[in-house]
GROMACS .gro file of C-alpha atoms in nm:
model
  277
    1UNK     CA    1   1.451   0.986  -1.663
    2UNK     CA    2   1.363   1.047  -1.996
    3UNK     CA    3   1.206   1.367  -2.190
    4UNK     CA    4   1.310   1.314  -2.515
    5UNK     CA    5   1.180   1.399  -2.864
    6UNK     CA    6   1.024   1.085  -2.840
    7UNK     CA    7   0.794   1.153  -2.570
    8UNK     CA    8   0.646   1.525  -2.740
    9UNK     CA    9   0.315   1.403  -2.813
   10UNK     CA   10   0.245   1.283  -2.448
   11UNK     CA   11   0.175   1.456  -2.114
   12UNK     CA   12   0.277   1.123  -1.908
   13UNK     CA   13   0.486   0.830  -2.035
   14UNK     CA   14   0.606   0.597  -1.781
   15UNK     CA   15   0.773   0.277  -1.838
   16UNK     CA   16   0.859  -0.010  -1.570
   17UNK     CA   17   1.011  -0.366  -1.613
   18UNK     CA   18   0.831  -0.423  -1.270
   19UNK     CA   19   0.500  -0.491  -1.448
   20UNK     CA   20   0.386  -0.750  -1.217
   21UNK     CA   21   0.468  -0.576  -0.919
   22UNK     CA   22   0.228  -0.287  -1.064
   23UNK     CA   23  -0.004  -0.589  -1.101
   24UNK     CA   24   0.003  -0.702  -0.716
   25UNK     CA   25  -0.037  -0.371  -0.636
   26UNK     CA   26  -0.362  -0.267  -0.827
   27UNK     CA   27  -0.514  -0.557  -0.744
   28UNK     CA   28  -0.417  -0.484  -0.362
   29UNK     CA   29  -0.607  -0.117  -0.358
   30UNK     CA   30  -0.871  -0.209  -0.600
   31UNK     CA   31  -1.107  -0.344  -0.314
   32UNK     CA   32  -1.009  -0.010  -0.045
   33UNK     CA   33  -1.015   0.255  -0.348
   34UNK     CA   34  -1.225   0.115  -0.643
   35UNK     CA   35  -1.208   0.476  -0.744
   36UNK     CA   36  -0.919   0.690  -0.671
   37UNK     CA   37  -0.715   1.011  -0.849
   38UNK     CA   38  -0.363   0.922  -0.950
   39UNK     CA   39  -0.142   1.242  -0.869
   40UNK     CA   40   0.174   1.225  -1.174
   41UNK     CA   41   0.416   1.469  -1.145
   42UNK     CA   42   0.789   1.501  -1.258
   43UNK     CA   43   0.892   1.371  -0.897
   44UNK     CA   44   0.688   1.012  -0.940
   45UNK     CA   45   0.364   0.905  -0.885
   46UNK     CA   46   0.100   0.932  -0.557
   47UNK     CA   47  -0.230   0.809  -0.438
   48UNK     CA   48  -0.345   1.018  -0.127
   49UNK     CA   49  -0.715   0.902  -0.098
   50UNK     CA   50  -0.973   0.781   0.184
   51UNK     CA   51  -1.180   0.501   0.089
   52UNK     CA   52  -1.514   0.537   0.035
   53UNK     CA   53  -1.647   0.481   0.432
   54UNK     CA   54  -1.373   0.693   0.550
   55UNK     CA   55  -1.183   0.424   0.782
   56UNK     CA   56  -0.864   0.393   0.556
   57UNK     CA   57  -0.636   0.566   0.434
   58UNK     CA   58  -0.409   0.488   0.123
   59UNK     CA   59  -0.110   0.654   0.091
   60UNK     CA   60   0.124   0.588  -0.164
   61UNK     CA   61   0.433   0.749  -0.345
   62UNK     CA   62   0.649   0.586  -0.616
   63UNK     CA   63   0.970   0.770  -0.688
   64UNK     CA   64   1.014   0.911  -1.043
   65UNK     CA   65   1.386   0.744  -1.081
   66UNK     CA   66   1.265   0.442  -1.013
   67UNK     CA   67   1.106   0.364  -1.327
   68UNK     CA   68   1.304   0.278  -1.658
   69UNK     CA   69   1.119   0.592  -1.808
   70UNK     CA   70   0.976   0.867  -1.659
   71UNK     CA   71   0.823   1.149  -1.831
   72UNK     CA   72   0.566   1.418  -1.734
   73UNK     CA   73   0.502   1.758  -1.864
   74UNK     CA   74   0.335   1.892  -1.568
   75UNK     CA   75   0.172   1.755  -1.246
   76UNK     CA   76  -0.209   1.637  -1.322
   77UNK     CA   77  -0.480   1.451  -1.123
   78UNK     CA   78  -0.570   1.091  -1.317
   79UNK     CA   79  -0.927   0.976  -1.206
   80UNK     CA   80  -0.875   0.631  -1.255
   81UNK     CA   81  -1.146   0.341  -1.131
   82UNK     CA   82  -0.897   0.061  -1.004
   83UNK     CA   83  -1.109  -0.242  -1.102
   84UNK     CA   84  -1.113  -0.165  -1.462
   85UNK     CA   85  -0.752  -0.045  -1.467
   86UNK     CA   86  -0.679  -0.486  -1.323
   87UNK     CA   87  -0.907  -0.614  -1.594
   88UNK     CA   88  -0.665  -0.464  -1.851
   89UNK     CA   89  -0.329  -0.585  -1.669
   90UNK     CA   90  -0.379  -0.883  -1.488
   91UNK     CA   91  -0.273  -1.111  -1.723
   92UNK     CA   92   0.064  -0.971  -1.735
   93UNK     CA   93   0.366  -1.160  -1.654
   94UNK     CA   94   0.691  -1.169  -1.523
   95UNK     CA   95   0.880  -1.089  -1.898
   96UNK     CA   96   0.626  -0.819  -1.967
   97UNK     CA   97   0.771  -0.434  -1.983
   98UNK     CA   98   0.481  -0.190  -1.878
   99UNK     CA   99   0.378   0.136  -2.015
  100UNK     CA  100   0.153   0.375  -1.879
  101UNK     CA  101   0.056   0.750  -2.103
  102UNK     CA  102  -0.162   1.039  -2.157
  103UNK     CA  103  -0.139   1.175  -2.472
  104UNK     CA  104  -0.187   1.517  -2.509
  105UNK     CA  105  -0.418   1.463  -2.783
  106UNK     CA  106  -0.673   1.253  -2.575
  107UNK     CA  107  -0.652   1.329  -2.197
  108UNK     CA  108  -0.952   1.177  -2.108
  109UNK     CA  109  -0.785   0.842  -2.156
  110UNK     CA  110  -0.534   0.676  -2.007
  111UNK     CA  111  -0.304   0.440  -2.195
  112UNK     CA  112  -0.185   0.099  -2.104
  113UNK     CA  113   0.070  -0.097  -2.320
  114UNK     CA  114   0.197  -0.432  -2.260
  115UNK     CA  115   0.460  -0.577  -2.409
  116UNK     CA  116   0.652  -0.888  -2.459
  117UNK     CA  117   1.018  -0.837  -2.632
  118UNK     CA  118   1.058  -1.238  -2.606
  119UNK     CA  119   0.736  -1.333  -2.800
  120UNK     CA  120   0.784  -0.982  -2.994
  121UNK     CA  121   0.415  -0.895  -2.898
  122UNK     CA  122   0.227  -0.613  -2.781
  123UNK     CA  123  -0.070  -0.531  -2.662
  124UNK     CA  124  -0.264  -0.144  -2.617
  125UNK     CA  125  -0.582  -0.049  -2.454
  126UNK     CA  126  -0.741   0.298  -2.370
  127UNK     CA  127  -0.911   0.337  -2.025
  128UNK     CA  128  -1.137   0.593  -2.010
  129UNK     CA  129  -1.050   0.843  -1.717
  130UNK     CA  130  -1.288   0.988  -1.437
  131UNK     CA  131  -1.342   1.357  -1.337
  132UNK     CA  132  -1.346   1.233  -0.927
  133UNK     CA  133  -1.341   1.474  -0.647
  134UNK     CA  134  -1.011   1.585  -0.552
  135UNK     CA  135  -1.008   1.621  -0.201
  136UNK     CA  136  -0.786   1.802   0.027
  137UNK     CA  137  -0.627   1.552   0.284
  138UNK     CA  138  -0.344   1.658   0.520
  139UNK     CA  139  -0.143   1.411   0.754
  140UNK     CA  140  -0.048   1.581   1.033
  141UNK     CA  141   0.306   1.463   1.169
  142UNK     CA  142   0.354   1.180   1.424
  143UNK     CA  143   0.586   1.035   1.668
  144UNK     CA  144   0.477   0.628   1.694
  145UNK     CA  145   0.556   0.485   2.036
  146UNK     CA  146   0.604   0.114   1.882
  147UNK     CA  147   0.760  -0.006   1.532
  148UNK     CA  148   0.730  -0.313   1.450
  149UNK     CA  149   0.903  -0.541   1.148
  150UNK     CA  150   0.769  -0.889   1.023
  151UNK     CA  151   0.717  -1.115   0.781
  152UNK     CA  152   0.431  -1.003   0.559
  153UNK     CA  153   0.301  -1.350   0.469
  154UNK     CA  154   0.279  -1.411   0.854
  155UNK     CA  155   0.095  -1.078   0.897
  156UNK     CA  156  -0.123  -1.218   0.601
  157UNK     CA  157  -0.191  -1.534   0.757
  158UNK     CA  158  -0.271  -1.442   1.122
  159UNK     CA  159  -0.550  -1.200   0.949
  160UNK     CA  160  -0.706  -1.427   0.741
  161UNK     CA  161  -0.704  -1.673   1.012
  162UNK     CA  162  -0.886  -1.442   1.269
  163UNK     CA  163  -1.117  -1.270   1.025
  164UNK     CA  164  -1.340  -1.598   1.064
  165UNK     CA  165  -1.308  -1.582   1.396
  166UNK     CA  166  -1.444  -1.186   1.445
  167UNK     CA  167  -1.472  -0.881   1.303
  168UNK     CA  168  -1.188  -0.732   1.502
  169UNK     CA  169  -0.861  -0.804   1.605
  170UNK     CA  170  -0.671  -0.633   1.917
  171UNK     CA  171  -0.307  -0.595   1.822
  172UNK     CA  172  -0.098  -0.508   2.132
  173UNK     CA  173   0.257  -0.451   2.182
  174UNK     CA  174   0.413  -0.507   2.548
  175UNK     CA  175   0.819  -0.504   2.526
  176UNK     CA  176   0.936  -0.728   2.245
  177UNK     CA  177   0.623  -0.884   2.202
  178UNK     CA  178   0.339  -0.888   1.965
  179UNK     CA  179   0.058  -0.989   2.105
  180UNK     CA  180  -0.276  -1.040   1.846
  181UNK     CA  181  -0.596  -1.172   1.995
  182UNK     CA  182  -0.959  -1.201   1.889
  183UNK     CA  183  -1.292  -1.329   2.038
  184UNK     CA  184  -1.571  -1.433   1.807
  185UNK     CA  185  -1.903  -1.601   1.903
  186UNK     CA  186  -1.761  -1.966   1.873
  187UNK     CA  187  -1.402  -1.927   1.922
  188UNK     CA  188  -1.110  -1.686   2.019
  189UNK     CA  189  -0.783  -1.674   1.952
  190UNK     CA  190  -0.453  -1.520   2.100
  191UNK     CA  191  -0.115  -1.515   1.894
  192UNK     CA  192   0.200  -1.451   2.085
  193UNK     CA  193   0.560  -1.335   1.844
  194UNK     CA  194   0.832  -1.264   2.037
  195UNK     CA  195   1.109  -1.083   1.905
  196UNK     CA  196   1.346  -1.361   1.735
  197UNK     CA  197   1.648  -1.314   1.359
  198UNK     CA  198   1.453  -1.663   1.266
  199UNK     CA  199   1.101  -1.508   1.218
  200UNK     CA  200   1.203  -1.213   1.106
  201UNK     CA  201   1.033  -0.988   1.396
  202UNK     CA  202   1.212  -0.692   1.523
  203UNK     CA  203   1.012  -0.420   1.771
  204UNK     CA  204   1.141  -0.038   1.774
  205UNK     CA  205   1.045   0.168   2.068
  206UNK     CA  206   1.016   0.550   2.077
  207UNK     CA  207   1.097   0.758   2.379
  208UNK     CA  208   1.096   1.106   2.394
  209UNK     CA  209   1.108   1.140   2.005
  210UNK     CA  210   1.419   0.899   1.973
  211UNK     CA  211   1.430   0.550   1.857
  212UNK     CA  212   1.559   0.274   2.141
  213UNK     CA  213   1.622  -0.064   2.075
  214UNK     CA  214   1.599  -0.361   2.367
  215UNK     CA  215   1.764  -0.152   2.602
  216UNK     CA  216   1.460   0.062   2.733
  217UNK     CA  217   1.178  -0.178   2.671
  218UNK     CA  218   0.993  -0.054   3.008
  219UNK     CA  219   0.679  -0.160   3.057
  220UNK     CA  220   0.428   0.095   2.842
  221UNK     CA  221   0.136  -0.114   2.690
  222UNK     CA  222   0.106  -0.001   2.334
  223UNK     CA  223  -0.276  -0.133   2.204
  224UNK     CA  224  -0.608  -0.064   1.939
  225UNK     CA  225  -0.888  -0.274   1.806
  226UNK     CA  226  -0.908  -0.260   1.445
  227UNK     CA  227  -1.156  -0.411   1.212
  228UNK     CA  228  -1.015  -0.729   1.058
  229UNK     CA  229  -1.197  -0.708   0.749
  230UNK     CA  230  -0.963  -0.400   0.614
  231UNK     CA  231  -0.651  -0.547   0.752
  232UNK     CA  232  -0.735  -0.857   0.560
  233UNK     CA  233  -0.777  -0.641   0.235
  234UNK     CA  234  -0.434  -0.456   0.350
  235UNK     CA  235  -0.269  -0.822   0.332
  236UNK     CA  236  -0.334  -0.830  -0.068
  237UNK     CA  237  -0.034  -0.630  -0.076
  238UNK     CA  238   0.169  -0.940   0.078
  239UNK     CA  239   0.320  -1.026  -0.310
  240UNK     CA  240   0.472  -0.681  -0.283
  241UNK     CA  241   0.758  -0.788  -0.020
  242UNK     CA  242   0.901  -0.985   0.243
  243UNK     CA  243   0.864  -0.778   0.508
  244UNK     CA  244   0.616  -0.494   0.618
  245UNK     CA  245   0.620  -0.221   0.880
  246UNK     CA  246   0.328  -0.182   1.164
  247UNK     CA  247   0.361   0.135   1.334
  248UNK     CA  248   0.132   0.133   1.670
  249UNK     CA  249   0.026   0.434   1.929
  250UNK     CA  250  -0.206   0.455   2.118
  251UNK     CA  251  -0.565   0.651   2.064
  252UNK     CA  252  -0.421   0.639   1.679
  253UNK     CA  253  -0.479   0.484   1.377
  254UNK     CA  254  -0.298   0.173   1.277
  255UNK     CA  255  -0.067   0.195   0.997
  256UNK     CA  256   0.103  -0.056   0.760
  257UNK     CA  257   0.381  -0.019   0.510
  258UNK     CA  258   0.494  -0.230   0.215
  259UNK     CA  259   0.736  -0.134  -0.027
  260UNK     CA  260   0.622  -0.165  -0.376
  261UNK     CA  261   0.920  -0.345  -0.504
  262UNK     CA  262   1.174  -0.116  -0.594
  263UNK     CA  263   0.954   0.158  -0.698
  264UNK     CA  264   0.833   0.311  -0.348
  265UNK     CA  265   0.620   0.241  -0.079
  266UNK     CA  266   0.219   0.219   0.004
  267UNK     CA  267   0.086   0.286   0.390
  268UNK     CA  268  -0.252   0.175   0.469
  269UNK     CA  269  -0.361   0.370   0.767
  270UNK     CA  270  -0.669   0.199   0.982
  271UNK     CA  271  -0.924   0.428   1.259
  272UNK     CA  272  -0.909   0.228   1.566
  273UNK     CA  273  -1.275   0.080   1.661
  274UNK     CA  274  -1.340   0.184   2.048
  275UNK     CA  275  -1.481  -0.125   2.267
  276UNK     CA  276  -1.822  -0.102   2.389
  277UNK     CA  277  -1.679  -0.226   2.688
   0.00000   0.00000   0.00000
């Protein structure tokens, strides 16, 4: 944390060596939130916005300590459109150090610097900012009956594989199994992961507000439909991490969690669809 002299001339100056992690994440939300306010405060940074249907829901906090510097006068709402913001970055590499400002001089733009201490280079651009609508979302608190751990490159793959299949997906968990299935006009498919240390699956049940392990797997049937296209779009986050977090009740929306390197973590939460039949 840093709010030195050298940061006077600037409501928000963040720096972070995890520039391409910052990468793989704007590219990730730029398809769910091409527009979205960017909440900065002196506790880190947070995206609470629906996208523009109103299925999803991207929630996302990155922790102020996290970042090689952090400084911010005051909390402020960045309107930022997400496309244009990847244009500027996504060149950036693994040896590039990434800075992110508002000076106080020029709040309607947000800088982006890029640099490069092994090829001593540099590079600046201002992105013009957007006066969005700041709306007023609250998440009410929830117990989930099923948590489930796995691979996010095998999450990433079973989506993309179904999504040419159908539109939807039914993801079902029945003890420690997951059980994904999906019917299309020429094809279905079912995939079966059972709970195993070499795929890298793990299942927590709730009961009663408390987490179990194996020992009370019972026999509840925790199930929604959700639409595969917006899963598939949640699976851009898979260069993020290893591993990802699906939490599943029923008559709820889906949500899935990927840390954002070392910085914090993103949830995506999904409305079930309801079966005409």
């Amino acid at each position: 944390m840093d709010s030195t002299d050298e940061f006077e001339s600037y409501s928000v100056y963040i720096v972070t060596v995890q520039s391409i992690i910052i990468k793989f994440l704007t590219e990730a939300i730029k398809d769910i939130l091409p527009d979205t306010n960017i909440e900065v405060s002196k506790d880190g940074i947070r995206i609470l916005s629906m996208d523009p249907t109103h299925t999803t829901l991207v929630h996302m906090n990155l922790g102020a300590t996290n970042f090689e510097k952090f400084h911010c006068t005051h909390q402020q709402i960045i309107g930022v459109n997400m496309i244009n913001l990847f244009k500027l970055i996504k060149t950036i590499t693994n040896n590039d150090t990434l800075a992110l400002f508002v000076h106080k001089n020029d709040m309607n733009h947000l800088g982006v610097k890029i640099e490069n201490s092994t090829r001593k280079a540099s590079t600046t651009f201002k992105l013009n900012l957007m006066d969005l609508n700041n709306g007023n979302i609250r998440i009410p608190p929830a117990q989930f009956a099923s948590v489930i751990t796995m691979k996010s490159t095998d999450f990433q793959k079973i989506c993309r594989d179904m999504v040419n299949i159908s539109d939807e997906i039914e993801i079902k968990a029945v003890d420690s199994s997951l059980i994904l299935t999906c019917k299309g006009e020429f094809a279905e498919q079912e995939t079966v992961i059972g709970e195993c240390s070499s795929n890298g699956i793990s299942f927590c049940q709730t009961q009663d507000g408390k987490d179990t392990e194996k020992e009370d797997k019972g026999s509840e049937i925790i199930q929604g439909i959700f639409s595969l296209k917006y899963l598939t779009l949640f699976a851009k986050c898979t260069n993020l991490c290893p591993s990802i977090q699906i939490y599943l009740k029923n008559d709820y929306p889906l949500i899935v969690c990927y840390s954002v390197g070392s910085l914090g973590e993103i949830k995506m939460c999904l409305a079930p669809k309801h079966s005409a039949g």
